[in-house]
Amino acid sequence: MTADVSEFHYGLITPIAAYLMACLGSVLALRCTTRSIGRRRGERKLGWLALGAVSLGCGIWTMHFVAMIGFSVGGALVSYDAGRTLLSLAVAIAVVAIGVFLVGYRGSGPVTLGTAGVITGLGVAAMHYLGMSAMNTGGTVHYDTTVVALSVVIAVVAATAALWAAVSISAVWATVGASLVMGAAVSTMHYTGMAAVSVHVAQMQTGQSSTSLLAFLLIMLAGPVAALILAAAIVMFDPEVVGGQREWTDPTPPTALPSPPPWPPTERPQSLADRRFTG
């Protein structure tokens, strides 16, 4: 029989919290990528791009599993395989890193941006459905193929827009606005994918408790959330932000200052007439 599936077991708390996590990961990724733009190839450029990839990957993954806290199947005990859950986190970070490094080093040309967007979008969709495959309901999970395809298209479009914004937007308030849009796109992809889900169980189970499931998901979320908090601290307390400094990357040496005059600044040069009467 087909079980009743709900995405909002705890009301609007989980979708709002999930959206905020997606926005946090997006804004950190945008600021980190902005820091890397204009730098020569080196450790600081590599470090900012890596931090941006981790932030965006953790933000997307955290959004997914915060939203999954509100997922429930009527008459079924829901549990997750820890190995596949962590694997989905690794996939999220890895594919986002491919996209971020492509645009970070090769720019936002149409070919580069399209390639990076497709790879990243497909990876985000793979993360979502890999995370869903870690779920055990005691029944059979079915997907509507058309809705799944739509969620993948949304993931590719959202990823492409995110990567474009990462290399094209530098103003702080524009970055915040872009992150709000990106968070909405990621959330839309997730809930579109969840709309494709139906669960068939052989018999209804009683005595379901969400306490153990909630505890498991909170433990899984602890690491990525800590990574986002650490990334936020690095971005906020970066010397370029705190001290208003800027690391120049122009390899051309500064123009030499003109040589000082051969006489002290308080004296004037002697005229030819004066020199004839001096020792």
Short mmCIF file of C-alpha atoms in Angstrom, two decimals:
data_model
loop_
_atom_site.label_atom_id
_atom_site.label_comp_id
_atom_site.label_asym_id
_atom_site.label_seq_id
_atom_site.Cartn_x
_atom_site.Cartn_y
_atom_site.Cartn_z
CA MET A 1 0.00 0.00 0.00
CA THR A 2 1.05 3.56 -0.58
CA ALA A 3 2.01 5.40 2.60
CA ASP A 4 1.28 9.03 3.35
CA VAL A 5 4.42 11.11 2.84
CA SER A 6 4.94 14.52 4.42
CA GLU A 7 7.76 17.06 4.01
CA PHE A 8 6.59 19.26 6.87
CA HIS A 9 6.39 17.01 9.95
CA TYR A 10 7.53 19.93 12.11
CA GLY A 11 5.71 22.61 10.17
CA LEU A 12 7.63 25.45 8.51
CA ILE A 13 10.58 25.23 10.90
CA THR A 14 12.58 22.78 8.79
CA PRO A 15 12.08 24.40 5.36
CA ILE A 16 12.94 27.85 6.73
CA ALA A 17 16.01 26.53 8.56
CA ALA A 18 17.06 24.59 5.44
CA TYR A 19 16.70 27.71 3.28
CA LEU A 20 18.82 29.76 5.67
CA MET A 21 21.56 27.12 5.61
CA ALA A 22 21.57 27.17 1.81
CA CYS A 23 21.83 30.98 1.87
CA LEU A 24 24.70 30.85 4.39
CA GLY A 25 26.67 28.41 2.27
CA SER A 26 25.99 30.48 -0.85
CA VAL A 27 27.04 33.84 0.59
CA LEU A 28 30.25 32.37 2.04
CA ALA A 29 31.09 30.73 -1.28
CA LEU A 30 30.51 34.00 -3.13
CA ARG A 31 32.69 36.01 -0.75
CA CYS A 32 35.48 33.44 -0.85
CA THR A 33 35.45 33.35 -4.65
CA THR A 34 35.50 37.15 -4.74
CA ARG A 35 38.63 37.11 -2.56
CA SER A 36 40.34 34.83 -5.08
CA ILE A 37 39.60 36.96 -8.15
CA GLY A 38 42.55 39.00 -9.37
CA ARG A 39 45.13 37.04 -7.43
CA ARG A 40 48.02 35.28 -9.09
CA ARG A 41 48.10 31.51 -8.97
CA GLY A 42 49.28 30.73 -5.48
CA GLU A 43 48.38 29.45 -2.07
CA ARG A 44 45.97 32.27 -1.20
CA LYS A 45 43.99 31.91 -4.43
CA LEU A 46 43.89 28.14 -4.00
CA GLY A 47 42.90 28.49 -0.34
CA TRP A 48 40.01 30.90 -1.03
CA LEU A 49 38.64 28.73 -3.84
CA ALA A 50 38.89 25.60 -1.68
CA LEU A 51 37.13 27.34 1.21
CA GLY A 52 34.40 28.53 -1.17
CA ALA A 53 33.88 25.01 -2.50
CA VAL A 54 33.65 23.55 1.00
CA SER A 55 31.23 26.28 2.08
CA LEU A 56 28.89 25.81 -0.87
CA GLY A 57 29.06 22.01 -0.71
CA CYS A 58 28.36 21.96 3.02
CA GLY A 59 25.60 24.53 2.63
CA ILE A 60 23.79 22.50 -0.03
CA TRP A 61 24.22 19.22 1.85
CA THR A 62 23.13 20.78 5.15
CA MET A 63 20.08 22.28 3.46
CA HIS A 64 19.13 18.81 2.21
CA PHE A 65 19.37 17.04 5.54
CA VAL A 66 17.83 19.84 7.59
CA ALA A 67 14.86 19.57 5.23
CA MET A 68 14.90 15.78 5.66
CA ILE A 69 14.34 16.23 9.41
CA GLY A 70 10.81 17.24 8.44
CA PHE A 71 10.32 14.21 6.15
CA SER A 72 8.06 11.51 7.49
CA VAL A 73 6.35 8.40 6.12
CA GLY A 74 3.05 7.47 7.73
CA GLY A 75 3.21 3.99 9.27
CA ALA A 76 6.92 3.49 8.54
CA LEU A 77 10.12 3.74 10.56
CA VAL A 78 12.62 5.95 8.73
CA SER A 79 16.35 5.46 9.22
CA TYR A 80 19.53 6.35 7.32
CA ASP A 81 22.71 4.52 6.41
CA ALA A 82 25.60 6.52 7.88
CA GLY A 83 28.08 5.51 5.18
CA ARG A 84 25.95 6.65 2.26
CA THR A 85 25.00 9.80 4.11
CA LEU A 86 28.65 10.79 4.53
CA LEU A 87 29.37 9.75 0.95
CA SER A 88 26.71 12.17 -0.27
CA LEU A 89 28.50 14.95 1.65
CA ALA A 90 31.80 14.06 -0.03
CA VAL A 91 30.10 14.07 -3.45
CA ALA A 92 28.57 17.50 -2.78
CA ILE A 93 31.93 19.06 -1.87
CA ALA A 94 33.82 17.33 -4.71
CA VAL A 95 31.51 18.35 -7.55
CA VAL A 96 31.12 21.89 -6.26
CA ALA A 97 34.93 22.12 -6.07
CA ILE A 98 35.19 21.13 -9.75
CA GLY A 99 32.84 23.94 -10.76
CA VAL A 100 34.39 26.56 -8.48
CA PHE A 101 37.95 25.79 -9.57
CA LEU A 102 36.98 25.81 -13.25
CA VAL A 103 35.50 29.31 -13.12
CA GLY A 104 38.09 30.47 -10.58
CA TYR A 105 41.02 29.67 -12.86
CA ARG A 106 39.49 29.83 -16.34
CA GLY A 107 36.95 32.63 -15.92
CA SER A 108 33.26 32.81 -16.78
CA GLY A 109 33.37 32.27 -20.54
CA PRO A 110 30.29 30.58 -22.00
CA VAL A 111 32.00 27.22 -22.55
CA THR A 112 33.70 27.15 -19.15
CA LEU A 113 30.60 28.36 -17.32
CA GLY A 114 28.33 25.91 -19.14
CA THR A 115 30.65 22.98 -18.48
CA ALA A 116 31.13 23.86 -14.83
CA GLY A 117 27.39 24.45 -14.35
CA VAL A 118 26.41 21.09 -15.87
CA ILE A 119 29.00 19.18 -13.85
CA THR A 120 28.08 20.92 -10.62
CA GLY A 121 24.32 20.66 -11.21
CA LEU A 122 24.49 16.96 -11.98
CA GLY A 123 26.67 16.49 -8.92
CA VAL A 124 24.20 18.30 -6.69
CA ALA A 125 21.39 16.15 -8.05
CA ALA A 126 23.55 13.05 -7.47
CA MET A 127 24.14 14.18 -3.88
CA HIS A 128 20.39 14.56 -3.35
CA TYR A 129 19.42 11.16 -4.69
CA LEU A 130 22.41 9.45 -3.10
CA GLY A 131 21.26 10.87 0.21
CA MET A 132 17.77 9.58 -0.53
CA SER A 133 19.18 6.12 -1.29
CA ALA A 134 20.62 6.10 2.24
CA MET A 135 17.07 6.25 3.59
CA ASN A 136 15.42 3.05 4.78
CA THR A 137 11.65 3.05 5.20
CA GLY A 138 11.00 -0.67 5.45
CA GLY A 139 9.21 -0.40 2.10
CA THR A 140 9.93 0.55 -1.50
CA VAL A 141 10.69 4.10 -2.62
CA HIS A 142 9.49 5.04 -6.12
CA TYR A 143 10.24 8.15 -8.15
CA ASP A 144 8.28 9.99 -10.82
CA THR A 145 10.75 10.14 -13.71
CA THR A 146 9.39 13.40 -15.11
CA VAL A 147 9.65 15.21 -11.79
CA VAL A 148 13.14 13.81 -11.21
CA ALA A 149 14.24 15.17 -14.61
CA LEU A 150 12.76 18.55 -13.72
CA SER A 151 14.70 18.61 -10.44
CA VAL A 152 17.94 17.85 -12.31
CA VAL A 153 17.28 20.73 -14.74
CA ILE A 154 16.67 23.06 -11.79
CA ALA A 155 19.93 21.87 -10.20
CA VAL A 156 21.93 22.59 -13.38
CA VAL A 157 20.38 26.04 -13.83
CA ALA A 158 20.89 26.89 -10.15
CA ALA A 159 24.51 25.71 -10.23
CA THR A 160 25.27 27.68 -13.40
CA ALA A 161 23.74 30.83 -11.92
CA ALA A 162 25.67 30.33 -8.69
CA LEU A 163 29.00 29.96 -10.50
CA TRP A 164 28.27 32.99 -12.68
CA ALA A 165 27.47 35.06 -9.60
CA ALA A 166 30.63 33.83 -7.88
CA VAL A 167 32.88 35.41 -10.50
CA SER A 168 30.69 38.34 -11.57
CA ILE A 169 29.39 39.88 -8.34
CA SER A 170 31.72 41.51 -5.84
CA ALA A 171 29.66 44.13 -3.94
CA VAL A 172 28.62 42.93 -0.50
CA TRP A 173 24.91 43.72 -0.77
CA ALA A 174 24.74 42.29 -4.28
CA THR A 175 26.36 39.14 -2.92
CA VAL A 176 23.75 38.90 -0.17
CA GLY A 177 20.94 39.32 -2.69
CA ALA A 178 22.45 36.69 -4.98
CA SER A 179 22.78 34.25 -2.08
CA LEU A 180 19.08 34.66 -1.23
CA VAL A 181 18.19 33.77 -4.81
CA MET A 182 20.62 30.85 -4.82
CA GLY A 183 19.20 29.56 -1.53
CA ALA A 184 15.72 29.64 -3.04
CA ALA A 185 16.94 27.77 -6.13
CA VAL A 186 18.60 25.04 -4.07
CA SER A 187 15.51 24.67 -1.89
CA THR A 188 13.29 24.51 -4.97
CA MET A 189 15.46 21.74 -6.41
CA HIS A 190 15.22 19.77 -3.17
CA TYR A 191 11.47 19.98 -2.75
CA THR A 192 10.92 19.32 -6.45
CA GLY A 193 12.94 16.14 -6.06
CA MET A 194 10.97 15.19 -2.96
CA ALA A 195 7.70 15.72 -4.84
CA ALA A 196 8.77 12.81 -7.05
CA VAL A 197 8.88 10.42 -4.08
CA SER A 198 6.24 7.86 -3.18
CA VAL A 199 6.68 5.08 -0.64
CA HIS A 200 4.98 1.67 -0.78
CA VAL A 201 5.00 -0.44 2.39
CA ALA A 202 3.83 -4.02 2.84
CA GLN A 203 2.31 -3.29 6.22
CA MET A 204 1.97 -0.33 8.47
CA GLN A 205 4.34 -0.18 11.42
CA THR A 206 3.30 1.19 14.78
CA GLY A 207 5.22 2.77 17.59
CA GLN A 208 7.23 5.07 15.36
CA SER A 209 9.54 7.42 17.21
CA SER A 210 11.37 10.28 15.53
CA THR A 211 13.76 10.81 18.46
CA SER A 212 16.49 8.44 17.25
CA LEU A 213 16.19 9.71 13.66
CA LEU A 214 16.44 13.32 14.81
CA ALA A 215 19.48 12.51 16.95
CA PHE A 216 21.19 10.78 14.02
CA LEU A 217 20.59 13.67 11.63
CA LEU A 218 21.77 16.23 14.18
CA ILE A 219 25.00 14.27 14.67
CA MET A 220 25.51 14.13 10.90
CA LEU A 221 24.88 17.87 10.62
CA ALA A 222 27.32 18.84 13.39
CA GLY A 223 30.46 18.62 11.22
CA PRO A 224 29.20 20.56 8.16
CA VAL A 225 27.61 23.23 10.35
CA ALA A 226 30.89 23.63 12.25
CA ALA A 227 32.69 23.97 8.90
CA LEU A 228 30.29 26.74 7.85
CA ILE A 229 30.79 28.59 11.14
CA LEU A 230 34.58 28.34 10.75
CA ALA A 231 34.36 29.59 7.16
CA ALA A 232 32.21 32.52 8.29
CA ALA A 233 34.82 33.43 10.92
CA ILE A 234 37.63 33.31 8.35
CA VAL A 235 35.70 35.53 5.93
CA MET A 236 34.66 38.03 8.60
CA PHE A 237 38.08 38.36 10.23
CA ASP A 238 40.18 38.29 7.09
CA PRO A 239 42.84 41.06 7.35
CA GLU A 240 41.63 42.60 4.08
CA VAL A 241 38.20 43.10 5.64
CA VAL A 242 39.26 44.10 9.14
CA GLY A 243 42.15 46.36 8.14
CA GLY A 244 40.89 47.50 4.78
CA GLN A 245 44.00 46.05 3.15
CA ARG A 246 44.33 44.74 -0.36
CA GLU A 247 46.93 42.33 -1.66
CA TRP A 248 48.10 43.74 -4.98
CA THR A 249 48.69 41.19 -7.66
CA ASP A 250 50.07 43.41 -10.41
CA PRO A 251 53.52 41.97 -11.20
CA THR A 252 54.72 45.34 -12.57
CA PRO A 253 57.02 47.02 -10.02
CA PRO A 254 55.97 50.46 -8.79
CA THR A 255 57.30 53.46 -10.65
CA ALA A 256 60.49 54.78 -9.08
CA LEU A 257 60.24 58.12 -7.32
CA PRO A 258 62.22 61.02 -8.85
CA SER A 259 65.73 61.49 -7.45
CA PRO A 260 66.07 64.27 -4.88
CA PRO A 261 67.98 67.43 -5.90
CA PRO A 262 71.76 67.43 -5.21
CA TRP A 263 71.46 70.35 -2.80
CA PRO A 264 69.60 70.56 0.51
CA PRO A 265 65.96 71.54 0.08
CA THR A 266 66.51 74.75 2.07
CA GLU A 267 69.26 76.04 -0.22
CA ARG A 268 69.09 77.28 -3.78
CA PRO A 269 71.69 76.40 -6.45
CA GLN A 270 74.42 78.94 -7.02
CA SER A 271 74.36 81.01 -10.19
CA LEU A 272 77.38 81.12 -12.54
CA ALA A 273 78.17 84.69 -11.43
CA ASP A 274 78.26 83.66 -7.77
CA ARG A 275 80.59 80.73 -8.49
CA ARG A 276 83.27 83.04 -10.04
CA PHE A 277 83.78 84.82 -6.72
CA THR A 278 83.81 81.76 -4.48
CA GLY A 279 87.06 80.08 -3.39
#
